Amino acid sequence: MVDKVTGPGEWRGWRAATQAALYGSDGTGGFYRRSEGPAGHFRTSVHASPLFAGAVARLLCRVDEALGRPSSLDFVDMAAGRGELVTAVLAALPAEVAARTRACAVEVADRPVGLAHRIEWLPEPPRQVTGLLFANEWLDNVPVEVAEVDSAGVARLVLVRDTGAERLGERVSGVEAEWLARWWPTAAEEGLRAEIGLPRDTAWASAVSCVEGGLAVAVDYAHTADARPPFGTLTGFREGRETVPVPDGSCDITAHVALDACARAGSTAGATAGKGAARALAGARLLTQRAALRALGITGARPPLALASTNPAAYVRALASAGEAAELTAPGGLGDFGWLLQPVGIPHPLDPEPGTG
């Protein structure tokens, strides 16, 4: 059903409204430029446990080995927040690897006070990356248009005001209609909705094209063509709670990612990022976070009870670590995040054991 309520502000598509709400205009304002940062409003795997950064550090080491331990190894943290992940990854690396690592944080907000000087703070990724480009909960905040099926069975763009009031606009056409037909076809049933993920495909392809050798990883709540949600996933977050998405800059606005579509776009970009057969792209791989982290040594297994009597302090530490691992890999929670891995010029560095998905 379309909300016909009127209010202040212009009618515009969700993509433009979200862009202004999250990132502001002319480099000012916007939810993601606020002082508290994303951590003030929602909890990611990075904030849940240092085990996550440790797993990413191990993945970077595998990429390093696959690249033959280059003299300069890149770690690029996309949508870096306030630098929490890149800082923790550097701390978790073996000293020899850390010494060769060029750490880059990519974020629209200003550089945080106190961030280590060795971490580069950039508005976009470096054009030449040899190492690991890691995008944790970036693509879900790349703004997209929302489509809704009208009473005649036609998919139309959803227009929104700053108040959150909606109405239907013009019929979806052109490349956006082609994307819907390919990746998120909807039945001719009034009220069905879809998010048109074309801008995310473009953003991911651009990021992958920066990788001359190594691995690009996107981690996000996601869905694939066999299980698209019939009414979309657009939502908001404010102060740790899910809320109605209102594009006035007061809350995060997010939607789950069609990672299978991103994988296709990234594969094309990765295949042309370098020159010659030596830079051929291995096939993209989609995993759950549960499977990916298990492949990187995070299992959530409880410590043996005997340790409680022989070394109580170690038992308590191990028990706490197991609890954090369980949260990171929990079905129905963080464990259901999708991981899209796209190697460029190297074999897959992440091979989970069978049956860990």
C-alpha positions as semicolon CSV with decimal commas, in nm:
position;residue;x (nm);y (nm);z (nm)
1;M;0,000;0,000;0,000
2;V;0,126;0,350;-0,085
3;D;0,126;0,616;0,186
4;K;-0,054;0,920;0,048
5;V;0,026;1,144;0,346
6;T;0,177;1,475;0,242
7;G;0,440;1,671;0,430
8;P;0,739;1,903;0,396
9;G;1,018;1,835;0,153
10;E;1,034;1,722;-0,206
11;W;0,939;1,382;-0,343
12;R;1,245;1,190;-0,461
13;G;1,363;0,834;-0,504
14;W;1,499;0,640;-0,208
15;R;1,847;0,645;-0,360
16;A;1,877;1,025;-0,358
17;A;1,702;1,054;-0,021
18;T;1,930;0,797;0,141
19;Q;2,242;0,951;-0,009
20;A;2,158;1,287;0,145
21;A;2,048;1,137;0,477
22;L;2,357;0,920;0,527
23;Y;2,633;1,122;0,365
24;G;2,503;1,477;0,343
25;S;2,557;1,714;0,055
26;D;2,863;1,916;-0,045
27;G;3,072;1,717;0,204
28;T;2,872;1,829;0,506
29;G;2,602;1,677;0,727
30;G;2,474;1,322;0,708
31;F;2,431;1,039;0,954
32;Y;2,774;0,885;0,890
33;R;2,956;1,210;0,959
34;R;2,820;1,234;1,314
35;S;3,070;1,220;1,600
36;E;2,949;0,894;1,758
37;G;3,006;0,696;1,437
38;P;2,824;0,378;1,333
39;A;2,908;0,201;1,661
40;G;2,673;0,439;1,838
41;H;2,374;0,296;1,653
42;F;2,433;-0,068;1,560
43;R;2,659;-0,357;1,654
44;T;2,871;-0,518;1,384
45;S;3,098;-0,821;1,398
46;V;3,390;-0,582;1,445
47;H;3,237;-0,451;1,768
48;A;3,113;-0,791;1,886
49;S;3,455;-0,946;1,942
50;P;3,827;-0,904;1,868
51;L;3,808;-1,258;1,731
52;F;3,666;-1,112;1,411
53;A;3,970;-0,890;1,351
54;G;4,193;-1,187;1,433
55;A;4,020;-1,393;1,164
56;V;4,062;-1,111;0,911
57;A;4,430;-1,090;1,005
58;R;4,467;-1,463;0,938
59;L;4,296;-1,417;0,602
60;L;4,539;-1,135;0,518
61;C;4,828;-1,368;0,603
62;R;4,691;-1,631;0,365
63;V;4,666;-1,370;0,091
64;D;5,022;-1,264;0,171
65;E;5,144;-1,621;0,126
66;A;4,952;-1,661;-0,200
67;L;5,115;-1,342;-0,330
68;G;5,463;-1,465;-0,240
69;R;5,509;-1,227;0,057
70;P;5,546;-0,898;-0,133
71;S;5,761;-0,618;0,011
72;S;5,445;-0,408;0,050
73;L;5,117;-0,576;0,143
74;D;4,794;-0,374;0,132
75;F;4,505;-0,399;0,375
76;V;4,214;-0,176;0,272
77;D;3,926;-0,139;0,517
78;M;3,619;-0,016;0,327
79;A;3,359;0,183;0,525
80;A;3,606;0,189;0,814
81;G;3,381;0,362;1,067
82;R;3,626;0,508;1,316
83;G;3,909;0,272;1,225
84;E;3,821;-0,005;1,468
85;L;3,881;-0,298;1,231
86;V;4,199;-0,178;1,064
87;T;4,351;-0,094;1,403
88;A;4,266;-0,436;1,544
89;V;4,388;-0,621;1,233
90;L;4,727;-0,451;1,251
91;A;4,754;-0,547;1,618
92;A;4,669;-0,911;1,541
93;L;4,921;-0,957;1,260
94;P;5,257;-1,129;1,313
95;A;5,525;-0,863;1,352
96;E;5,696;-0,950;1,023
97;V;5,370;-0,919;0,827
98;A;5,262;-0,604;1,009
99;A;5,593;-0,438;0,921
100;R;5,520;-0,486;0,549
101;T;5,153;-0,391;0,565
102;R;5,023;-0,067;0,421
103;A;4,697;-0,002;0,607
104;C;4,426;0,212;0,446
105;A;4,091;0,312;0,595
106;V;3,828;0,426;0,345
107;E;3,555;0,643;0,499
108;V;3,358;0,962;0,427
109;A;3,385;1,092;0,785
110;D;3,681;1,291;0,910
111;R;3,987;1,110;1,039
112;P;3,938;1,016;1,405
113;V;4,157;1,183;1,664
114;G;4,420;0,945;1,796
115;L;4,420;0,703;1,501
116;A;4,766;0,556;1,442
117;H;4,965;0,771;1,199
118;R;5,059;0,469;0,987
119;I;4,694;0,418;0,886
120;E;4,608;0,615;0,573
121;W;4,262;0,778;0,586
122;L;4,112;0,800;0,237
123;P;3,778;0,896;0,078
124;E;3,811;0,612;-0,174
125;P;4,028;0,301;-0,212
126;P;4,378;0,324;-0,363
127;R;4,381;0,261;-0,736
128;Q;4,642;-0,015;-0,704
129;V;4,593;-0,273;-0,429
130;T;4,813;-0,577;-0,373
131;G;4,669;-0,761;-0,077
132;L;4,324;-0,767;0,084
133;L;4,038;-0,525;0,028
134;F;3,780;-0,593;0,301
135;A;3,433;-0,435;0,301
136;N;3,244;-0,513;0,620
137;E;2,887;-0,379;0,605
138;W;2,966;-0,130;0,330
139;L;2,742;-0,235;0,042
140;D;2,423;-0,232;0,249
141;N;2,472;0,143;0,288
142;V;2,525;0,210;-0,082
143;P;2,189;0,377;-0,159
144;V;1,949;0,207;-0,399
145;E;1,611;0,276;-0,553
146;V;1,307;0,092;-0,420
147;A;1,041;-0,045;-0,656
148;E;0,684;-0,143;-0,572
149;V;0,421;-0,319;-0,783
150;D;0,107;-0,109;-0,838
151;S;-0,255;-0,219;-0,874
152;A;-0,201;-0,281;-1,247
153;G;0,090;-0,517;-1,180
154;V;0,353;-0,263;-1,292
155;A;0,676;-0,206;-1,096
156;R;0,716;0,164;-1,016
157;L;0,980;0,361;-0,831
158;V;0,892;0,449;-0,473
159;L;0,926;0,819;-0,395
160;V;0,979;0,944;-0,040
161;R;0,985;1,269;0,157
162;D;1,217;1,348;0,445
163;T;0,932;1,257;0,681
164;G;0,930;0,900;0,547
165;A;0,596;0,943;0,365
166;E;0,591;0,750;0,037
167;R;0,408;0,747;-0,295
168;L;0,464;0,571;-0,626
169;G;0,645;0,745;-0,909
170;E;0,725;0,652;-1,266
171;R;0,748;0,304;-1,405
172;V;1,085;0,132;-1,361
173;S;1,260;0,141;-1,698
174;G;1,595;0,116;-1,874
175;V;1,890;-0,050;-1,701
176;E;1,700;-0,057;-1,371
177;A;1,420;-0,259;-1,530
178;E;1,681;-0,490;-1,684
179;W;1,843;-0,540;-1,344
180;L;1,507;-0,627;-1,185
181;A;1,423;-0,872;-1,461
182;R;1,761;-1,044;-1,424
183;W;1,814;-1,038;-1,050
184;W;1,484;-0,969;-0,870
185;P;1,181;-1,040;-1,090
186;T;0,854;-0,967;-0,910
187;A;0,511;-1,115;-0,965
188;A;0,232;-0,884;-1,083
189;E;0,093;-0,861;-0,728
190;E;0,019;-0,522;-0,578
191;G;0,245;-0,424;-0,289
192;L;0,543;-0,647;-0,368
193;R;0,869;-0,456;-0,333
194;A;1,230;-0,488;-0,442
195;E;1,551;-0,292;-0,397
196;I;1,731;-0,226;-0,726
197;G;2,089;-0,320;-0,647
198;L;2,255;-0,180;-0,959
199;P;2,450;0,093;-0,770
200;R;2,596;-0,175;-0,543
201;D;2,706;-0,382;-0,840
202;T;2,879;-0,073;-0,980
203;A;3,039;0,016;-0,646
204;W;3,166;-0,337;-0,591
205;A;3,300;-0,368;-0,946
206;S;3,487;-0,041;-0,896
207;A;3,639;-0,165;-0,569
208;V;3,743;-0,500;-0,720
209;S;3,900;-0,322;-1,018
210;C;4,148;-0,163;-0,775
211;V;4,287;-0,504;-0,677
212;E;4,584;-0,585;-0,900
213;G;4,655;-0,900;-0,703
214;G;4,499;-1,051;-0,396
215;L;4,146;-1,075;-0,265
216;A;3,836;-0,857;-0,234
217;V;3,581;-0,953;0,033
218;A;3,235;-0,808;0,098
219;V;3,055;-0,902;0,421
220;D;2,689;-0,809;0,464
221;Y;2,339;-0,927;0,539
222;A;2,247;-1,063;0,201
223;H;2,009;-1,266;-0,012
224;T;2,037;-1,454;-0,340
225;A;1,804;-1,506;-0,634
226;D;1,652;-1,823;-0,490
227;A;1,532;-1,642;-0,177
228;R;1,456;-1,276;-0,244
229;P;1,232;-1,123;0,027
230;P;0,894;-1,039;-0,133
231;F;0,858;-0,702;0,039
232;G;1,221;-0,593;0,038
233;T;1,447;-0,526;0,337
234;L;1,472;-0,148;0,365
235;T;1,497;-0,052;0,732
236;G;1,655;0,191;0,977
237;F;1,866;0,173;1,293
238;R;1,890;0,428;1,570
239;E;2,074;0,390;1,901
240;G;2,099;0,014;1,872
241;R;1,738;-0,050;1,775
242;E;1,570;-0,121;1,444
243;T;1,334;0,156;1,342
244;V;1,126;0,283;1,051
245;P;1,361;0,422;0,782
246;V;1,319;0,799;0,772
247;P;1,562;0,984;0,540
248;D;1,616;1,291;0,757
249;G;1,966;1,208;0,882
250;S;1,846;1,086;1,222
251;C;1,902;0,713;1,162
252;D;2,097;0,463;0,959
253;I;1,918;0,347;0,644
254;T;2,011;0,005;0,515
255;A;1,891;-0,277;0,293
256;H;2,026;-0,628;0,248
257;V;2,255;-0,691;-0,048
258;A;2,201;-0,906;-0,357
259;L;2,552;-1,047;-0,329
260;D;2,505;-1,283;-0,624
261;A;2,453;-0,981;-0,851
262;C;2,758;-0,811;-0,700
263;A;2,960;-1,127;-0,759
264;R;2,882;-1,119;-1,131
265;A;2,977;-0,752;-1,158
266;G;3,293;-0,802;-0,954
267;S;3,401;-1,099;-1,161
268;T;3,392;-0,890;-1,477
269;A;3,588;-0,611;-1,310
270;G;3,842;-0,847;-1,154
271;A;3,907;-1,028;-1,480
272;T;4,013;-0,700;-1,641
273;A;4,191;-0,545;-1,340
274;G;4,532;-0,680;-1,446
275;K;4,699;-0,785;-1,766
276;G;4,784;-1,132;-1,882
277;A;4,690;-1,485;-1,777
278;A;4,887;-1,455;-1,455
279;R;4,619;-1,222;-1,323
280;A;4,325;-1,443;-1,415
281;L;4,041;-1,434;-1,165
282;A;3,942;-1,742;-0,970
283;G;3,567;-1,788;-0,945
284;A;3,379;-1,574;-0,694
285;R;3,260;-1,761;-0,388
286;L;2,962;-1,695;-0,163
287;L;2,969;-1,831;0,193
288;T;2,790;-1,768;0,517
289;Q;2,992;-1,594;0,787
290;R;2,957;-1,910;0,992
291;A;3,137;-2,109;0,721
292;A;3,396;-1,840;0,653
293;L;3,495;-1,792;1,016
294;R;3,509;-2,165;1,081
295;A;3,748;-2,192;0,788
296;L;3,958;-1,928;0,962
297;G;3,967;-2,117;1,290
298;I;3,671;-1,971;1,481
299;T;3,451;-2,259;1,595
300;G;3,287;-2,150;1,920
301;A;3,377;-2,483;2,084
302;R;3,362;-2,478;2,464
303;P;3,689;-2,547;2,649
304;P;3,725;-2,887;2,819
305;L;3,572;-2,889;3,166
306;A;3,893;-3,038;3,308
307;L;4,065;-2,704;3,242
308;A;3,843;-2,544;3,506
309;S;4,016;-2,740;3,780
310;T;4,372;-2,729;3,645
311;N;4,373;-2,364;3,531
312;P;4,056;-2,177;3,631
313;A;4,170;-1,841;3,489
314;A;4,247;-1,996;3,150
315;Y;3,913;-2,175;3,156
316;V;3,725;-1,849;3,215
317;R;3,913;-1,678;2,931
318;A;3,849;-1,970;2,697
319;L;3,482;-1,977;2,793
320;A;3,445;-1,605;2,720
321;S;3,617;-1,651;2,385
322;A;3,385;-1,939;2,300
323;G;3,086;-1,720;2,378
324;E;3,214;-1,445;2,147
325;A;3,281;-1,700;1,872
326;A;2,930;-1,836;1,913
327;E;2,784;-1,488;1,862
328;L;2,991;-1,430;1,549
329;T;2,879;-1,761;1,396
330;A;2,523;-1,791;1,532
331;P;2,251;-1,899;1,286
332;G;1,979;-1,636;1,277
333;G;2,233;-1,369;1,372
334;L;2,582;-1,265;1,264
335;G;2,655;-1,616;1,138
336;D;2,402;-1,564;0,859
337;F;2,592;-1,273;0,706
338;G;2,706;-1,339;0,352
339;W;3,073;-1,335;0,255
340;L;3,156;-1,266;-0,109
341;L;3,517;-1,354;-0,189
342;Q;3,671;-1,250;-0,522
343;P;4,037;-1,345;-0,577
344;V;4,244;-1,166;-0,839
345;G;4,551;-1,349;-0,961
346;I;4,563;-1,596;-0,671
347;P;4,386;-1,922;-0,580
348;H;4,107;-1,912;-0,325
349;P;4,274;-1,852;0,014
350;L;3,964;-1,958;0,203
351;D;3,855;-2,320;0,177
352;P;3,607;-2,412;0,452
353;E;3,566;-2,769;0,552
354;P;3,265;-2,953;0,407
355;G;2,944;-2,913;0,604
356;T;3,039;-2,590;0,782
357;G;2,788;-2,364;0,607
